[in-house]
Every structure is written in C-alpha cells, then in structure tokens.
Amino acid sequence: MVSPAVLGLLLFVLAPFALSFLISFTDLSLGSPHPMHWVGTLQYERLFHDPALARALANNLRFALVVVPLQTALALALAVLLHRPGWRLAGLYRAIFFAPVVFPMSLVAVIWRYLYAPGLQGPANRLLSWLSLGHWQARDFLHDPEWALGALMALSVWQGVGLQMVILLGGLQQIPSDLYEAAALDGAGPLQRFRRVTLPMLRNTLIFTALMTSILAFRVFDQVQILTHGGPAGATSTLMFELVRSAFERLQMGRACALTVLFVLIVLLLTGLQRLALRQRAL
Amino acid sequence: MGLKLTFLPEGSYNSQVQAAALAGQLPDILEFDGPLLYRYVWQGCLRPLGRLLNDSARTNLLPSLERQGTFRGRLYSVGVFDSGLALYGRKSLLESVGARLPSRPEEAWTIAQFERILKDLARADEDGQVLDLKLNYQGEWLTYAFSPVLVSAGADLRHLDRPEAARALTLLQEWSEHGLIDPNLDDAAFVEGRVALSWVGHWEYPRYAERWGGDLCLIPLPNFGIGSRSGQGSWNWAITSRCGSPRRAAEFLNFLLEDAQVLEMTAGNGAVPGTLSAIAKSPLYQKGGPLRLFSQQLLEGWCAPRPATPAYPFVTSVFQQAVRDIVHGAPVKKVLQSAAQDIRQDELDNEDYR
C-alpha cells in the first residue's frame, strides 16, 4: 500500500538530498574538468565565516519576524470579514483577495517595480506624499538600504495573504455554529465569541499557516532576484538567493549543496517547533 | 549538406549547453555568447579551428573577433558580427551648453570635460537627470558596459583592487549620488527627451535615429585615463570536439563569413559586420557611415575585450554585484577589494583554471 509513495519519496526527495549532503563535503564546480575532491567540512567552515551569508540569514529572520505575524493577522481579519454564510458578494471578494496568489511572482514583481519607482512620479511615493500632506521625501525604495527589505516585505504580504486567508476560511467553516449560538446564549458579545470560540477552534489552522509562512520566509527568492539582486550591498540578500547564485551563476556546487543542507536544517527546526506547539494542546 | 538547427531560449542557454556537454550530446556546431568560449575550451567542449578555416576568411575577420575567439594561443570561434558602445547625444542640447562634439575615439572627452558637460546640462534640465546608463538592463549589461571603464582607467576585471578601478567607479557613484542618472525604468529616457546622453550599444541606433533624426550624434565613451574604451564581443560560432566531420562543419563557418551572409545577418540585427570586407560594403559602418565610430573602435582597438578566462561566469557575477552596490552608494574600495578576493579565491579553488 505505502510502497509507491515511499518509492517516490526515496527517489525524488531523499536521494537528491542525500546527494546534496555528500556533495556539500566536496569542492565540485559545475562543468569543471578537474576531478572533484573531498574537502571535509571546508564549505561549512567558509559559510560560518561568510559575512554575506550572516547578512542573508539575518534578512530572512527579519523577514519572518515581520511578515509572519503581519500576514497571519491580516489573513485572519480578511477571513473573519468574509466568513458570512449566505452573503452573496463573499465569493467575489474572496476571488479578489486570492488573485495575487495566482499571479506569478515575476509578474507581481514587475508591477511593484513601477509602484516603487523613485521620485514623486512613483505611485508609492505619491501616495505617501499625499497622506503626509507633502511632508514625505521621495525615496528610491528598492535601492535604499533602509527601505529595500521593507519594500519586499510589503509586496510579499500583498501577494501571500490570500492563500492564508483561504486556509483560515476553511478553518472557520469547520467551527460548528452551535458553539457560537451557545456562547451567545451565555451572553458573550462578538469580541468574546472571537476570543473564546474562534481563536481556540482555529488554533491548529493558525499554527499551520504561520509555519507555512515561516518556511516561505526562509525561501524568499523570486522578488529578490527580480527586483534587487540582494542589493543594495546585501540589504535584501536571502539564503535562497545566495544558494541559487552560488549554484547557477557562480557554479560552486559544493557551496550550494552546503547551503541546501543548512536550509533543510532550518525547515526541520521550524517543523519541529510546530509539532511541539501542536502537542502542547493535546496535554 | 543538410543542417539541423535547434533554438534554445537565451536565459538558460548556457545551462542547456552544459547539460548537453555532460550528456555527451553537443551538436557539431555551437553558437554562444563570446565570453563563455574560454570555459567551454577549458571543459574540452570545442576544437581549435586550426587550418579548417580558410586563410582568406581568417585574415578578413575583425581583429576584435579574432581576439575573442582565441584562447591560450589558438583560434576556436568566428563571429559573423561584433558590437560596440558609445554615448548617443542630442546635438542641440549639447551645443546649447557649448560642448565640443567628438566623433572619433582619440578625441573623446576627458573626465573633467565630461563632468563639466553633465553639470551644465543638469543646470538646464528640469529634473537634473541628464545621463542614461541603461540601469534598467539586467545581468551581463553591467559587465559589458562598465568593465571598459576599468580598462580606460588602467585597471581591468582581473585587477579590481587597483586604485585606478576604485577611482573610476567612484566617478560612477558620484554621478548617481548627484542625481545625474535617469533610472530609466521604462527604457524611454532618451526617446522621451528626458536625458541628453544615453550610454548604450549599437542596437539602439534604429530607435534613436527614428526619434531624433539629424539631432542625434554618436560620441565615444569618455577617456578615464589611458584612452576611450568601448565594450566588444557578441555571439560567435565554434565546432565542438565531438563533431564527426569537422571539415564540413568548417565549410559552414566559411560560408557564414562570406560578405553576402555577413551583410544579410547584420542588416537584420543591426550589429557591426564581422569581416573587414563586409564593413567596407556596409552603408552604416563604412568610412563616412553614421555608425563608423563603432567599426573604428573595433578595427583600431579602442575597445576592452572581456577577460579570456574559464572563470568568466564567476567574474561577471561578482562584478555585476559590485557595480550594482557601488551605483547605489556602497563604499567603493571595500566592495572592489572583497570582489577581487572572491575572484582570487575562485581561481585557487579551481587550481587556477589550468
């Protein structure tokens, strides 16, 4: 029964990873005619001392710390607003908020490049200038070391919130309506019903969506590659950007595989944290 | 003889060639971007042309193409066309600030003259942005467009830690910081008249000439120290080492280098014809033609070839990052020193690419 699935896992997940793990202890350079050498933990030692990687990981962490709570809260707010059984326009709004998820990031990034255009002609600058009654100093968001990462965060939240919203809506729909009726009979107001019924019942779904967003926050790549190339001066570089650049631009397979192993460790750690969070509930 | 032609999308061209090489499935003849040649030779993918190429075709080849196709003393590739860089200018605007208009590389503006002109133009310009460096282009453009600056200053991609390199790229950073450069997100800075000068290659001529007609002028890139330098190099043809009938493959290359083919190809893509005889027949590039500057740069060596090293993919990736960082305000010396270190480390990791 399980064998086809296990075989698929072995062939397409475990085997490539095992290979990456092995290659991470070599100096393999893509297409090099020289024989590859075992270099022990050299690649890992270099990563450990690489300030560019430290910067990239710090960016991933900042990204996760801002985007995960922000995007989860926003998705929850949208889901609660749209969870109105029998409301005809709900479908339309759901589609609107979900649409960015379906757009390819390459398209989204091109549009946001124009939104972030430098100077007061840029829509984002113009909006901020209008909101601040003209006090806003126009900025080149994507090339400003202070703003570039934040600019990528904003577009990522806009693009990703729809998916979380849909998952949370699914969670909301599974909460039996008699719980709300009972709470109402007991005199609970809307805010209390949200805190005492909705949130506890959504707990697992929320943990899942937060975990998913955290993992996505550690593999942020497309928007970085298209909009900033990790710049200015590393301000938006990420683990995945470093990895792809090592492998496919700089052809350093040994280093890229060591980065892959690092990435898998981070994902395992996050997944472990989720399991811990879920188990606590069972106690 | 029959030919089977396979088109590959440009973005992933090199990875597909690498995959085909690993699988032992390279075609007989390969066309690819010039600076990749040295890596392909190092990998053993290409065979030297040696006596396969007609003597007449070899002597007729542009010197810049012969240089591009030669690695460790042997010629491996031929190009049907080459490329060039220059400043496209608006004559009326430049004359209104009293600028001298050089038309030959030996007359190029010095840096002091160039900066004076930029500042004068900026004073008369609505937003002060008067120069387009095509910062909207991505990737290889940055190396193609700005490594000649290093050479013109007396450094090059293999010597990024020289003070000349830092001095030259500091100028670039200052132009950016002084707001002289149009970010050109819409690729229309020059045709919409937002800038007076556009730093770009031969390929923009049709669009620019159509828009500005007689007001358009072609100016060599400024002299950063040892003379003006243009970019050079483009896609070229080589015979792979697994080709079973190199003689017949070479026949095809010889055929491509005949005037008729070269002129038809360059009429199509607008590039500089790759042979001396075709240049003499090209209305755009012959003596007195409107694009003579580009062919003169290639014929007389006013250009900077990208370095002939198998490390090229690594070098260009590191340099592109350095240029992006510098243009957007990173400390120039530090960026260049760390780039030079990365390049040196990669050479050590690859046993100096022997």
XYZ file of C-alpha atoms in Angstrom:
637
model
C 0.000 0.000 0.000
C 2.593 2.548 1.038
C 5.297 1.385 -1.332
C 4.573 3.712 -4.305
C 4.568 6.759 -2.054
C 7.692 5.618 -0.232
C 9.408 4.921 -3.521
C 8.537 8.400 -4.782
C 9.834 9.941 -1.571
C 13.062 7.970 -1.790
C 13.610 8.761 -5.439
C 12.621 12.414 -5.610
C 13.237 13.731 -2.102
C 15.582 11.571 -0.117
C 18.022 10.586 -2.880
C 18.630 14.131 -4.152
C 19.019 15.344 -0.599
C 21.467 12.558 0.252
C 23.402 13.515 -2.876
C 23.419 17.190 -1.882
C 24.626 16.173 1.551
C 27.535 14.227 0.030
C 28.411 16.972 -2.462
C 28.491 19.526 0.349
C 31.707 17.856 1.535
C 33.384 18.311 -1.887
C 34.716 21.160 -3.995
C 32.530 20.260 -7.006
C 32.421 23.084 -9.538
C 29.793 22.716 -12.245
C 31.342 21.635 -15.540
C 34.913 21.622 -14.256
C 37.196 19.134 -15.995
C 39.223 18.740 -12.784
C 38.362 15.756 -10.587
C 36.308 16.669 -7.553
C 37.964 16.445 -4.134
C 36.692 15.650 -0.681
C 37.277 18.783 1.340
C 35.718 17.688 4.611
C 33.807 20.463 6.324
C 35.567 23.255 4.406
C 32.360 24.513 2.747
C 30.627 24.707 6.125
C 33.594 26.467 7.708
C 33.531 29.030 4.919
C 29.783 29.562 5.311
C 30.296 30.005 9.025
C 32.797 32.809 8.399
C 30.954 34.421 5.487
C 29.582 37.838 6.480
C 27.383 37.870 3.347
C 25.620 34.706 4.491
C 25.211 36.049 8.018
C 23.595 39.130 6.473
C 21.322 36.953 4.326
C 20.188 34.843 7.292
C 19.560 37.970 9.358
C 17.419 39.283 6.491
C 15.448 36.027 6.402
C 14.918 36.262 10.134
C 13.761 39.880 9.960
C 11.535 38.929 7.062
C 9.962 36.099 9.078
C 9.580 38.191 12.224
C 7.676 40.912 10.377
C 5.844 39.029 7.653
C 4.607 36.008 9.618
C 2.645 37.914 12.296
C 1.558 40.652 9.915
C 0.394 38.332 7.171
C -1.309 35.934 9.598
C -3.175 38.745 11.335
C -4.231 40.281 8.065
C -5.341 36.919 6.668
C -7.337 36.246 9.846
C -9.003 39.638 9.638
C -9.945 39.089 5.999
C -11.178 35.557 6.695
C -13.382 36.695 9.580
C -14.775 39.560 7.489
C -15.560 37.259 4.574
C -16.968 34.411 6.652
C -20.631 35.300 6.296
C -22.656 32.260 5.306
C -25.228 33.341 2.773
C -23.523 36.623 1.841
C -23.558 36.750 -1.950
C -20.557 39.001 -2.517
C -18.292 36.828 -0.334
C -17.221 34.787 -3.352
C -16.315 37.880 -5.322
C -14.183 39.360 -2.527
C -12.561 36.011 -1.874
C -11.554 35.856 -5.535
C -10.189 39.409 -5.425
C -8.035 38.787 -2.356
C -6.909 35.421 -3.668
C -5.989 36.675 -7.151
C -2.415 37.812 -6.303
C -1.617 34.269 -5.135
C -2.312 33.003 -8.639
C -0.191 35.661 -10.354
C 3.363 34.507 -10.937
C 5.823 36.378 -8.701
C 7.725 37.520 -11.789
C 4.639 39.447 -12.926
C 3.870 40.783 -9.456
C 7.465 41.978 -9.102
C 7.389 43.878 -12.391
C 4.211 45.688 -11.360
C 5.617 46.578 -7.956
C 8.806 47.867 -9.533
C 6.664 50.585 -11.103
C 4.745 51.194 -7.876
C 8.085 51.698 -6.090
C 9.504 53.969 -8.814
C 11.837 56.595 -7.360
C 10.904 60.277 -7.342
C 7.499 61.795 -6.753
C 6.207 60.323 -10.012
C 6.337 56.876 -8.381
C 2.861 55.811 -7.170
C 4.055 54.685 -3.714
C 5.944 57.951 -3.192
C 2.982 59.943 -4.451
C 0.589 58.152 -2.119
C 2.847 58.729 0.892
C 3.320 62.353 -0.088
C -0.440 62.830 -0.289
C -1.048 61.041 3.033
C 1.615 63.126 4.766
C 0.288 66.364 3.269
C 3.509 66.838 1.301
C 5.962 66.095 4.116
C 7.161 62.838 2.530
C 10.634 62.861 0.983
C 10.580 60.776 -2.199
C 12.733 57.665 -1.947
C 14.156 55.026 -4.217
C 12.603 52.236 -2.139
C 14.270 49.286 -3.850
C 17.740 50.843 -3.754
C 17.598 52.452 -0.337
C 19.373 50.277 2.258
C 16.860 51.357 4.905
C 13.777 50.622 2.856
C 14.560 47.852 0.376
C 13.798 44.893 2.636
C 10.618 46.536 3.911
C 9.527 47.150 0.338
C 9.962 43.451 -0.435
C 8.054 42.536 2.743
C 5.090 44.683 1.750
C 4.778 43.164 -1.684
C 5.221 39.656 -0.257
C 2.402 40.188 2.246
C 0.160 41.520 -0.520
C 0.962 38.533 -2.671
C 0.762 35.843 0.019
C -2.115 36.905 2.263
C -4.797 35.417 0.005
C -3.591 31.865 0.421
C -3.591 32.058 4.213
C -6.999 33.720 4.097
C -8.474 30.803 2.138
C -6.999 28.229 4.506
C -8.282 30.148 7.531
C -11.714 30.473 5.892
C -11.740 26.682 5.583
C -10.932 26.505 9.290
C -13.720 28.953 10.161
C -16.247 26.940 8.197
C -15.450 23.876 10.280
C -16.352 25.538 13.549
C -19.834 24.233 14.424
C -22.343 27.095 14.541
C -23.956 25.764 17.757
C -20.799 26.776 19.631
C -21.463 30.387 18.651
C -25.171 30.026 19.491
C -24.346 28.567 22.903
C -21.829 31.345 23.556
C -24.381 33.950 22.514
C -26.983 32.401 24.845
C -24.438 32.626 27.643
C -24.246 36.344 26.948
C -20.899 36.509 25.063
C -20.528 39.548 22.800
C -18.878 39.424 19.331
C -15.427 40.163 20.736
C -15.729 37.499 23.395
C -17.047 34.986 20.857
C -13.980 35.714 18.713
C -11.580 35.296 21.618
C -13.239 32.343 23.342
C -14.598 30.388 20.383
C -12.988 31.380 17.088
C -9.360 31.647 18.169
C -9.194 28.379 20.166
C -11.021 26.471 17.435
C -8.695 27.923 14.770
C -5.561 27.230 16.770
C -4.256 24.351 14.664
C -5.048 26.075 11.403
C -3.276 29.205 12.610
C -0.217 27.224 13.659
C -0.175 25.575 10.260
C -0.449 28.810 8.293
C 2.165 30.507 10.476
C 4.533 27.599 9.939
C 3.933 27.644 6.204
C 4.646 31.371 6.053
C 7.783 30.950 8.162
C 9.141 28.357 5.757
C 8.264 30.605 2.824
C 10.037 33.457 4.607
C 13.216 31.393 4.616
C 12.983 30.584 0.939
C 12.205 34.074 -0.344
C 13.827 34.290 -3.731
C 11.845 35.464 -6.767
C 11.204 39.024 -5.642
C 14.845 39.384 -4.556
C 16.183 38.049 -7.846
C 13.910 40.225 -9.960
C 13.798 43.469 -8.004
C 17.002 43.923 -6.014
C 19.533 41.136 -6.705
C 20.122 41.070 -2.982
C 21.201 44.714 -3.006
C 21.857 47.416 -2.162
C 25.022 45.976 -0.619
C 23.359 42.852 0.738
C 20.392 44.668 2.302
C 17.892 42.236 0.706
C 20.043 39.179 0.156
C 18.494 35.925 1.401
C 19.586 32.338 1.964
C 17.854 31.109 -1.178
C 19.258 33.972 -3.254
C 22.793 33.120 -2.079
C 22.121 29.458 -2.846
C 20.801 29.945 -6.372
C 23.534 32.418 -7.211
C 26.233 30.051 -5.956
C 24.849 27.123 -7.929
C 23.743 28.615 -11.222
C 25.719 31.839 -11.663
C 28.958 31.014 -9.885
C 28.791 27.231 -10.486
C 30.012 26.433 -6.934
C 28.084 23.209 -6.384
C 29.882 22.234 -3.174
C 28.990 25.530 -1.525
C 25.443 25.488 -2.915
C 24.863 21.995 -1.515
C 26.148 23.064 1.893
C 23.634 25.929 1.756
C 20.917 23.413 0.830
C 21.740 21.340 3.900
C 21.575 24.488 6.018
C 18.194 25.343 4.518
C 16.814 21.866 5.225
C 18.018 22.111 8.819
C 16.161 25.398 9.231
C 12.964 23.912 7.798
C 13.291 20.867 10.073
C 13.737 23.148 13.053
C 10.606 25.118 12.163
C 8.608 21.946 11.605
C 9.825 20.622 14.951
C 8.618 23.818 16.612
C 5.208 23.329 15.022
C 4.941 19.763 16.294
C 5.854 20.999 19.741
C 3.161 23.691 19.559
C 0.549 21.192 18.433
C 1.483 18.633 21.076
C 1.134 21.135 23.899
C -2.514 21.363 23.094
C -3.045 17.638 23.491
C -1.667 17.781 27.030
C 24.836 19.015 -46.887
C 21.895 19.438 -44.551
C 21.772 21.357 -41.307
C 19.525 20.792 -38.328
C 19.005 23.956 -36.314
C 18.000 23.891 -32.633
C 16.870 27.088 -30.930
C 17.281 27.433 -27.183
C 15.885 30.261 -25.041
C 18.646 32.743 -24.255
C 18.113 32.906 -20.492
C 19.015 29.265 -19.888
C 21.248 28.783 -22.935
C 24.456 28.143 -21.031
C 22.896 25.643 -18.609
C 21.422 23.696 -21.532
C 24.798 23.601 -23.275
C 26.395 22.416 -20.023
C 23.760 19.706 -19.686
C 24.278 18.598 -23.297
C 28.053 18.515 -22.739
C 27.659 16.344 -19.623
C 25.354 14.006 -21.522
C 27.782 13.855 -24.464
C 25.112 15.260 -26.764
C 26.576 18.504 -28.022
C 25.780 19.310 -31.656
C 28.539 19.588 -34.286
C 28.397 23.363 -34.354
C 27.520 25.650 -31.486
C 26.667 29.329 -31.330
C 27.095 31.057 -27.950
C 27.996 34.324 -26.263
C 31.676 35.139 -26.776
C 32.957 35.359 -23.180
C 31.791 31.770 -22.475
C 34.292 30.438 -25.023
C 37.177 30.094 -22.580
C 35.164 27.979 -20.178
C 33.932 25.734 -22.978
C 37.525 25.249 -24.207
C 38.703 24.514 -20.649
C 35.945 21.919 -20.384
C 37.154 20.318 -23.599
C 33.930 21.053 -25.499
C 35.445 22.838 -28.511
C 38.089 22.012 -31.115
C 40.601 24.540 -32.410
C 39.807 25.747 -35.904
C 43.455 25.485 -36.999
C 43.688 25.066 -40.746
C 39.979 24.259 -41.080
C 39.182 27.919 -41.599
C 40.081 29.402 -44.998
C 43.103 31.694 -44.862
C 41.104 34.395 -46.617
C 38.328 34.125 -44.051
C 40.805 34.326 -41.200
C 42.591 37.433 -42.476
C 39.245 39.028 -43.253
C 37.974 38.568 -39.679
C 37.702 41.667 -37.467
C 40.709 41.802 -35.093
C 38.307 42.058 -32.149
C 36.607 38.808 -33.171
C 39.907 37.018 -33.639
C 40.853 38.117 -30.139
C 37.519 36.972 -28.727
C 37.860 33.567 -30.426
C 41.440 32.930 -29.309
C 42.317 31.135 -26.077
C 45.785 30.056 -24.987
C 47.161 30.815 -28.436
C 44.596 29.001 -30.570
C 41.555 30.226 -32.505
C 38.332 28.407 -31.618
C 35.492 30.570 -32.871
C 34.434 33.051 -35.508
C 31.750 35.701 -35.270
C 29.530 36.990 -38.032
C 29.115 40.279 -36.175
C 30.578 42.268 -33.295
C 29.246 45.006 -31.045
C 30.101 48.439 -29.703
C 29.330 51.012 -27.047
C 29.079 54.775 -27.294
C 27.237 57.785 -25.984
C 24.243 58.794 -28.085
C 23.718 62.509 -27.700
C 21.241 65.244 -28.591
C 23.267 67.665 -30.675
C 21.049 70.672 -29.926
C 21.241 70.209 -26.144
C 24.984 69.595 -26.139
C 25.659 72.601 -28.343
C 23.480 74.794 -26.126
C 25.949 74.217 -23.264
C 28.901 74.791 -25.587
C 30.103 71.157 -25.584
C 32.656 70.011 -28.130
C 31.284 67.008 -30.073
C 33.974 64.350 -30.512
C 33.237 61.815 -33.238
C 36.408 59.699 -33.058
C 37.768 57.755 -30.061
C 41.032 59.713 -29.999
C 39.022 62.916 -29.473
C 36.993 61.521 -26.541
C 36.060 63.844 -23.694
C 38.321 63.699 -20.665
C 36.583 63.039 -17.355
C 36.888 66.694 -16.404
C 35.235 67.750 -19.679
C 32.544 65.097 -19.363
C 31.652 66.099 -15.804
C 31.576 69.784 -16.744
C 29.144 68.963 -19.573
C 26.957 66.811 -17.303
C 26.743 69.621 -14.763
C 25.971 72.260 -17.399
C 23.307 70.026 -18.913
C 21.823 69.322 -15.489
C 21.505 73.022 -14.738
C 19.364 73.431 -17.845
C 17.389 70.233 -17.243
C 14.043 70.073 -15.489
C 14.879 67.234 -13.072
C 18.680 67.349 -13.401
C 18.821 63.769 -14.689
C 20.735 64.057 -17.957
C 22.518 60.717 -18.399
C 21.025 57.298 -19.177
C 23.226 54.306 -18.271
C 20.504 51.759 -19.124
C 20.312 50.722 -15.480
C 17.028 49.061 -16.452
C 19.023 46.356 -18.244
C 19.986 43.386 -16.087
C 22.843 40.948 -15.846
C 25.614 40.900 -18.419
C 24.941 44.507 -19.460
C 26.637 45.776 -16.321
C 29.870 43.972 -17.179
C 29.659 44.797 -20.872
C 29.006 48.475 -20.242
C 31.236 49.200 -17.270
C 34.249 46.889 -17.493
C 35.549 49.116 -20.366
C 35.542 51.942 -17.805
C 38.016 49.953 -15.717
C 40.269 49.368 -18.717
C 40.060 53.009 -19.767
C 41.182 53.916 -16.237
C 44.103 51.488 -16.296
C 42.652 48.512 -14.400
C 40.573 45.522 -15.536
C 38.277 42.792 -14.275
C 41.205 40.685 -13.079
C 42.609 43.605 -11.079
C 39.621 45.102 -9.299
C 41.710 46.015 -6.259
C 43.833 48.517 -8.187
C 43.323 52.128 -7.104
C 42.512 53.032 -10.754
C 39.447 50.777 -10.610
C 38.211 52.395 -7.403
C 38.795 55.871 -8.789
C 36.841 55.144 -11.995
C 33.869 53.518 -10.287
C 33.795 56.272 -7.667
C 33.017 58.665 -10.522
C 30.072 56.474 -11.497
C 28.869 56.552 -7.901
C 29.175 60.341 -7.739
C 27.093 60.832 -10.897
C 24.444 58.657 -9.303
C 24.619 60.483 -5.960
C 24.404 63.878 -7.656
C 21.172 62.770 -9.333
C 22.577 62.964 -12.853
C 21.439 59.474 -13.887
C 17.899 58.670 -15.024
C 16.823 55.290 -13.539
C 15.067 54.664 -16.878
C 12.566 52.102 -15.572
C 10.536 52.456 -18.776
C 13.519 52.231 -21.172
C 12.342 55.504 -22.727
C 14.617 58.088 -21.081
C 16.337 59.054 -24.334
C 13.453 58.774 -26.785
C 11.167 60.782 -24.499
C 13.786 63.518 -24.309
C 14.319 63.188 -20.546
C 18.121 62.896 -20.965
C 20.666 64.420 -23.328
C 23.065 61.453 -23.295
C 22.489 57.703 -23.466
C 25.343 55.247 -22.740
C 24.407 52.175 -24.766
C 25.324 49.868 -27.663
C 24.888 49.882 -31.419
C 21.481 48.188 -31.109
C 19.690 51.376 -30.061
C 20.595 53.218 -33.276
C 17.387 52.472 -35.259
C 15.093 53.598 -32.430
C 17.144 56.674 -31.525
C 17.681 57.728 -35.155
C 13.980 57.421 -35.890
C 13.109 59.614 -32.920
C 15.781 62.352 -33.223
C 16.962 62.206 -36.851
C 19.557 64.907 -37.525
C 19.682 65.927 -33.860
C 21.270 62.565 -32.941
C 25.043 62.324 -32.614
C 27.359 59.476 -31.711
C 30.137 60.210 -29.201
C 32.898 57.891 -27.927
C 32.750 56.963 -24.222
C 34.797 59.362 -22.075
C 38.505 58.812 -21.504
C 39.042 57.712 -17.890
C 42.824 57.851 -18.195
C 44.510 55.798 -20.892
C 42.013 56.477 -23.700
C 38.359 55.823 -24.508
C 37.338 52.163 -24.397
C 34.198 50.529 -25.783
C 32.751 47.115 -24.988
C 33.168 44.458 -27.635
C 32.148 40.875 -28.336
C 28.977 39.040 -29.167
C 27.567 35.646 -30.112
C 30.001 33.510 -32.066
C 30.285 30.098 -33.758
C 32.546 27.165 -32.926
C 32.940 23.483 -33.782
C 32.501 21.077 -30.876
C 35.060 18.421 -30.036
C 32.568 15.627 -30.653
C 31.910 16.768 -34.242
C 32.491 13.797 -36.559
C 33.152 15.796 -39.719
C 34.961 18.987 -38.744
C 35.835 19.742 -42.351
C 32.192 20.008 -43.335
C 31.395 21.970 -40.199
C 34.167 24.399 -41.122
C 32.696 24.684 -44.614
C 29.576 26.032 -42.953
C 31.588 28.559 -40.926
C 33.468 29.657 -44.046
C 30.124 30.104 -45.782
C 28.779 32.214 -42.871
C 31.760 34.549 -43.206
C 31.128 35.380 -46.875
C 30.114 39.004 -47.436
C 26.577 38.134 -48.562
C 25.810 36.231 -45.342
C 27.525 38.726 -43.057
C 25.721 41.670 -44.629
C 22.333 39.944 -44.554
C 22.780 38.980 -40.898
C 23.894 42.464 -39.815
C 21.191 44.149 -41.860
C 18.816 42.038 -39.782
C 20.236 42.603 -36.295
C 21.962 45.973 -36.817
C 25.308 44.786 -35.411
C 28.785 45.648 -36.683
C 29.660 43.283 -39.581
C 32.294 40.751 -38.508
C 34.628 40.991 -41.511
C 36.761 43.754 -42.990
C 35.276 43.386 -46.483
C 31.687 43.457 -45.231
C 32.331 46.598 -43.183
C 33.653 48.291 -46.341
C 30.344 47.465 -48.048
C 28.047 48.357 -45.146
C 26.305 51.719 -45.617
C 26.104 52.217 -41.836
C 29.602 51.112 -40.823
C 31.880 52.002 -43.786
C 34.064 55.119 -43.709
C 31.746 58.112 -43.502
C 28.774 55.980 -42.410
C 26.730 57.198 -39.419
C 27.906 54.291 -37.215
C 31.565 54.426 -38.283
C 32.565 55.081 -34.670
C 31.573 51.510 -33.713
C 33.553 49.874 -36.520
C 36.517 52.192 -35.970
C 36.630 51.250 -32.276
C 36.803 47.562 -33.197
C 39.233 47.974 -36.111
C 41.690 50.163 -34.224
C 41.460 48.531 -30.791
C 39.595 51.229 -28.845
C 37.771 48.501 -27.006
C 38.089 46.279 -23.963
C 37.512 42.573 -24.505
C 36.048 40.690 -21.586
C 38.810 38.638 -19.949
C 39.772 35.356 -21.596
C 39.336 33.104 -18.570
C 37.291 29.974 -17.824
C 36.315 31.799 -14.630
C 34.285 34.297 -16.665
C 30.831 33.262 -15.355
C 32.103 33.780 -11.811
C 33.952 37.007 -12.588
C 30.965 38.608 -14.284
C 28.595 37.603 -11.480
C 30.876 39.192 -8.892
C 31.457 42.344 -10.946
C 27.751 42.837 -11.679
C 27.059 42.736 -7.963
C 29.886 45.192 -7.313
C 28.586 47.679 -9.904
C 25.032 47.493 -8.543
C 26.278 48.057 -4.999
C 28.566 50.922 -5.990
C 25.976 52.754 -8.074
C 23.633 52.608 -5.086
C 26.118 54.007 -2.614
C 28.214 51.172 -1.137
C 31.828 52.013 -0.153
C 33.750 51.586 -3.422
C 37.134 50.388 -2.159
C 35.659 47.858 0.210
C 33.304 46.445 -2.430
C 36.082 46.125 -5.011
C 38.540 44.591 -2.577
C 36.111 41.936 -1.498
C 35.171 41.282 -5.157
C 38.851 40.855 -6.044
C 39.273 38.462 -3.113
C 36.276 36.392 -4.197
C 37.656 36.152 -7.725
C 41.090 35.125 -6.430
C 39.576 32.521 -4.111
C 37.596 31.028 -7.003
C 40.797 30.747 -9.042
C 42.519 28.970 -6.164
C 39.530 26.652 -5.728
C 39.789 25.702 -9.395
C 43.552 25.150 -9.470
C 43.987 28.418 -11.371
C 41.831 27.031 -14.197
C 44.712 25.081 -15.674
